[in-house]
Amino acid sequence: ATVAAQEAARRVAAAKYEVELTPPFFIPVWPFPSVGCFGAISRRLGTVPNEEAALAMATAASTAGLAVSLAIFLYGLSLGPDPDKVVNLNYQLLPLAFKVFLKPLLGKASVSDQPDPFADPINVAFPANAVEIGGIIGLIVVALNLLPIGRLDGGAIAKSIFGSRVGGAAGFVALGLLLLGSAAPNEAGLLSITFGFYALILQNGSETPPRDALSPPDDGLKVLGILLL
C-alpha cells in the first residue's frame, strides 16, 4: 500500500508537469521477504521542464508514502496487541529515530533482557499486531528512500534544492551512515547493507538535467523537501 501510494502520487505530479515515466519496477527485499519491497524504480522517458518538476515528483511520492504508512500504523495501534500474543515487534531492529518516536506508543515490553543486574532492563520486543508492524515497515521503507543518494527520492530532493555538488556530497554522507548502520548486530545491520547495495547498484547516478536549469523551485516545495530530508 505504501509503495503503491508513492507511485500513484509520483505519476499525478508527473502528469501535472507533462513528464512521462516508465512503468514501475518493484524491487523485492532479500533476505527480508516480510518487508515486501524497497520501493519502485520509475525512470523518466524524457527531460523534465525544470527543477520544480523533479522536486514535485519526489516530494509527492514521499509525502504520500509517509501519510499512508502512518495511517496504517495508527490504525494498527488502535486495534491493540494480537490477542493470541503471537505477534511481537522486535524493538532492537528499529532505527534509533524510530525507537525514540515509537516507544511512548508501544506500551509495556513483552520481552526484556537484563545482562547487567545493576542496569535497567533492555526492551527486546513489544506486543503488536500485523497491521501495526506493516505501518512501521512502510515508514522505514519511505525513510530509507529519503536518504539523499543517487536517484532515490531523497537524492532528487537534495539535488533540486541544494544543487548537484552539495547533493552529491550529501549522498556520500548518507552512504557512510548506511555503512555505519551495517555494523549493527543481526538483521538491523543486514538491512542497512542490503539497502546500500540496492541504492548503489539500481539507484545510483543522476537523471538528465532539466530543460530549464535556472528557474528555482517553488519556496513551499523547498520547505517541504527539507522537512522530508
C-alpha positions as CSV (number, residue, x, y, z in Angstrom):
1,A,0.0,0.0,0.0
2,T,2.8,2.4,0.8
3,V,4.8,1.9,-2.4
4,A,1.5,2.0,-4.4
5,A,0.6,5.3,-2.8
6,Q,4.1,6.6,-3.6
7,E,3.9,5.7,-7.3
8,A,0.4,7.0,-7.7
9,A,1.4,10.4,-6.2
10,R,4.6,10.5,-8.3
11,R,2.5,9.9,-11.5
12,V,0.0,12.6,-10.6
13,A,2.8,15.1,-10.1
14,A,4.5,13.9,-13.3
15,A,1.3,14.4,-15.3
16,K,1.0,17.9,-14.0
17,Y,4.4,18.8,-15.5
18,E,3.9,16.6,-18.6
19,V,6.7,14.2,-17.7
20,E,6.4,10.6,-19.0
21,L,7.6,7.8,-16.7
22,T,8.4,4.1,-17.3
23,P,6.1,1.5,-15.7
24,P,7.3,1.0,-12.1
25,F,9.7,-1.9,-11.4
26,F,9.2,-3.2,-7.9
27,I,12.4,-4.5,-6.2
28,P,11.8,-7.3,-3.7
29,V,13.7,-7.2,-0.4
30,W,16.1,-10.1,0.0
31,P,16.6,-11.6,2.6
32,F,13.6,-9.8,4.2
33,P,10.5,-11.1,2.4
34,S,8.3,-9.8,5.1
35,V,9.3,-6.2,4.2
36,G,7.9,-6.6,0.7
37,C,10.0,-4.3,-1.5
38,F,12.4,-1.4,-1.1
39,G,10.3,0.7,-3.4
40,A,9.7,1.0,-7.1
41,I,12.1,2.2,-9.8
42,S,10.5,4.6,-12.3
43,R,12.7,6.2,-14.9
44,R,11.9,9.4,-16.9
45,L,11.4,8.9,-20.6
46,G,12.5,12.5,-21.3
47,T,13.8,15.6,-19.6
48,V,11.8,17.4,-17.0
49,P,10.9,21.1,-17.8
50,N,12.6,22.5,-14.6
51,E,13.9,21.6,-11.2
52,E,10.4,22.2,-9.7
53,A,9.0,19.3,-11.6
54,A,11.7,16.9,-10.3
55,L,11.2,18.2,-6.8
56,A,7.4,18.0,-7.0
57,M,7.5,14.3,-8.1
58,A,9.9,13.3,-5.3
59,T,8.1,15.2,-2.5
60,A,4.7,14.0,-3.7
61,A,5.8,10.3,-3.6
62,S,7.5,10.7,-0.2
63,T,4.6,12.6,1.4
64,A,2.0,10.0,0.1
65,G,4.1,7.1,1.4
66,L,4.6,8.7,4.8
67,A,0.9,9.5,5.1
68,V,-0.3,6.0,4.2
69,S,2.2,4.3,6.4
70,L,1.4,6.5,9.4
71,A,-2.3,5.9,8.8
72,I,-1.8,2.1,8.7
73,F,0.4,2.3,11.9
74,L,-2.1,4.3,13.8
75,Y,-5.0,2.1,12.7
76,G,-3.0,-1.0,13.8
77,L,-2.2,0.8,17.1
78,S,-6.0,1.3,17.7
79,L,-6.6,-2.4,17.2
80,G,-4.4,-3.2,20.2
81,P,-1.9,-6.2,20.5
82,D,-2.6,-9.5,18.9
83,P,-5.0,-11.3,21.4
84,D,-3.1,-14.6,20.9
85,K,0.2,-12.8,21.8
86,V,1.8,-14.4,18.8
87,V,2.9,-11.1,17.0
88,N,5.6,-9.1,18.6
89,L,7.6,-6.1,17.4
90,N,11.4,-6.7,17.6
91,Y,12.3,-3.3,19.1
92,Q,16.0,-3.8,18.7
93,L,15.8,-3.9,14.9
94,L,14.3,-0.4,14.6
95,P,16.5,2.6,13.7
96,L,17.3,4.9,16.6
97,A,14.9,7.7,15.5
98,F,12.0,5.2,15.3
99,K,12.8,3.9,18.7
100,V,12.5,7.4,20.2
101,F,9.3,8.1,18.2
102,L,7.5,4.8,18.8
103,K,8.5,3.8,22.4
104,P,5.8,6.0,24.1
105,L,3.1,4.4,21.9
106,L,4.0,0.7,22.3
107,G,3.0,0.1,26.0
108,K,4.8,-2.5,28.2
109,A,7.5,-4.7,26.7
110,S,6.6,-8.3,26.1
111,V,10.3,-9.4,26.2
112,S,13.1,-7.8,28.0
113,D,16.7,-8.7,28.9
114,Q,19.0,-7.5,31.7
115,P,22.6,-8.6,31.1
116,D,23.8,-6.2,33.7
117,P,22.0,-6.6,37.1
118,F,22.9,-3.0,38.0
119,A,21.5,-1.5,34.9
120,D,17.9,-1.0,33.6
121,P,16.5,-3.9,31.6
122,I,16.7,-3.7,27.8
123,N,13.4,-3.8,25.9
124,V,13.7,-6.5,23.3
125,A,10.1,-6.8,22.0
126,F,6.7,-5.2,22.4
127,P,3.2,-6.8,21.8
128,A,1.8,-5.7,18.4
129,N,-0.3,-6.9,15.5
130,A,0.4,-7.4,11.8
131,V,-1.2,-4.1,10.7
132,E,0.8,-2.1,13.2
133,I,4.1,-3.8,12.1
134,G,3.1,-3.2,8.4
135,G,2.8,0.5,9.1
136,I,6.2,0.6,10.8
137,I,7.8,-1.2,7.8
138,G,6.2,1.3,5.4
139,L,7.7,4.2,7.4
140,I,11.1,2.6,7.4
141,V,11.0,2.0,3.6
142,V,10.0,5.6,2.9
143,A,12.7,6.9,5.3
144,L,15.4,4.8,3.5
145,N,14.3,6.2,0.2
146,L,14.6,9.7,1.6
147,L,18.3,9.2,2.0
148,P,20.0,11.7,-0.4
149,I,21.6,9.1,-2.6
150,G,21.6,9.0,-6.4
151,R,18.1,8.6,-7.9
152,L,16.3,7.9,-4.7
153,D,13.6,10.4,-3.8
154,G,16.0,11.9,-1.2
155,G,18.7,12.3,-3.8
156,A,16.3,14.1,-6.2
157,I,15.2,16.4,-3.4
158,A,18.7,17.2,-2.3
159,K,19.9,18.0,-5.8
160,S,16.9,20.1,-6.7
161,I,17.2,22.2,-3.6
162,F,20.9,22.4,-3.0
163,G,22.4,21.7,-6.4
164,S,24.3,18.7,-7.8
165,R,27.5,19.4,-5.9
166,V,26.0,19.6,-2.4
167,G,23.5,16.9,-3.2
168,G,26.4,14.6,-4.3
169,A,28.3,15.3,-1.1
170,A,25.2,14.5,1.0
171,G,25.0,11.2,-0.9
172,F,28.4,10.2,0.3
173,V,27.4,11.1,3.9
174,A,24.3,9.0,3.6
175,L,26.3,6.1,2.3
176,G,28.6,6.5,5.3
177,L,25.6,6.3,7.6
178,L,24.4,3.1,5.9
179,L,27.9,1.7,6.3
180,L,27.9,2.6,9.9
181,G,24.5,1.0,10.3
182,S,25.7,-2.2,8.8
183,A,27.9,-2.7,11.9
184,A,24.7,-3.2,14.0
185,P,24.1,-6.7,15.1
186,N,21.9,-9.3,13.4
187,E,19.2,-8.2,10.9
188,A,19.5,-4.5,11.7
189,G,23.0,-4.3,10.2
190,L,21.9,-6.6,7.3
191,L,19.1,-4.3,6.4
192,S,21.5,-1.3,6.1
193,I,24.0,-3.1,4.0
194,T,21.3,-4.6,1.8
195,F,19.7,-1.2,1.1
196,G,23.1,0.3,0.5
197,F,23.7,-2.3,-2.3
198,Y,20.3,-1.6,-3.7
199,A,20.9,2.1,-3.8
200,L,24.4,1.8,-5.3
201,I,23.5,-0.7,-8.0
202,L,20.0,0.2,-9.0
203,Q,19.5,3.8,-8.0
204,N,23.0,5.3,-8.4
205,G,23.7,8.2,-10.8
206,S,21.7,11.3,-11.8
207,E,18.8,12.0,-14.0
208,T,19.1,14.1,-17.2
209,P,19.3,17.8,-16.3
210,P,16.1,19.8,-16.8
211,R,15.5,21.9,-19.9
212,D,15.3,25.0,-17.7
213,A,18.0,24.6,-15.0
214,L,18.0,28.3,-14.0
215,S,14.5,28.7,-12.6
216,P,14.4,27.9,-8.9
217,P,11.7,25.6,-7.5
218,D,8.7,27.0,-5.6
219,D,9.7,28.0,-2.0
220,G,6.9,25.9,-0.5
221,L,8.2,22.8,-2.2
222,K,11.7,23.6,-1.0
223,V,10.5,23.8,2.6
224,L,8.6,20.5,2.3
225,G,11.7,18.9,0.7
226,I,13.9,20.0,3.6
227,L,11.4,18.7,6.2
228,L,11.2,15.3,4.4
229,L,15.0,15.0,4.4
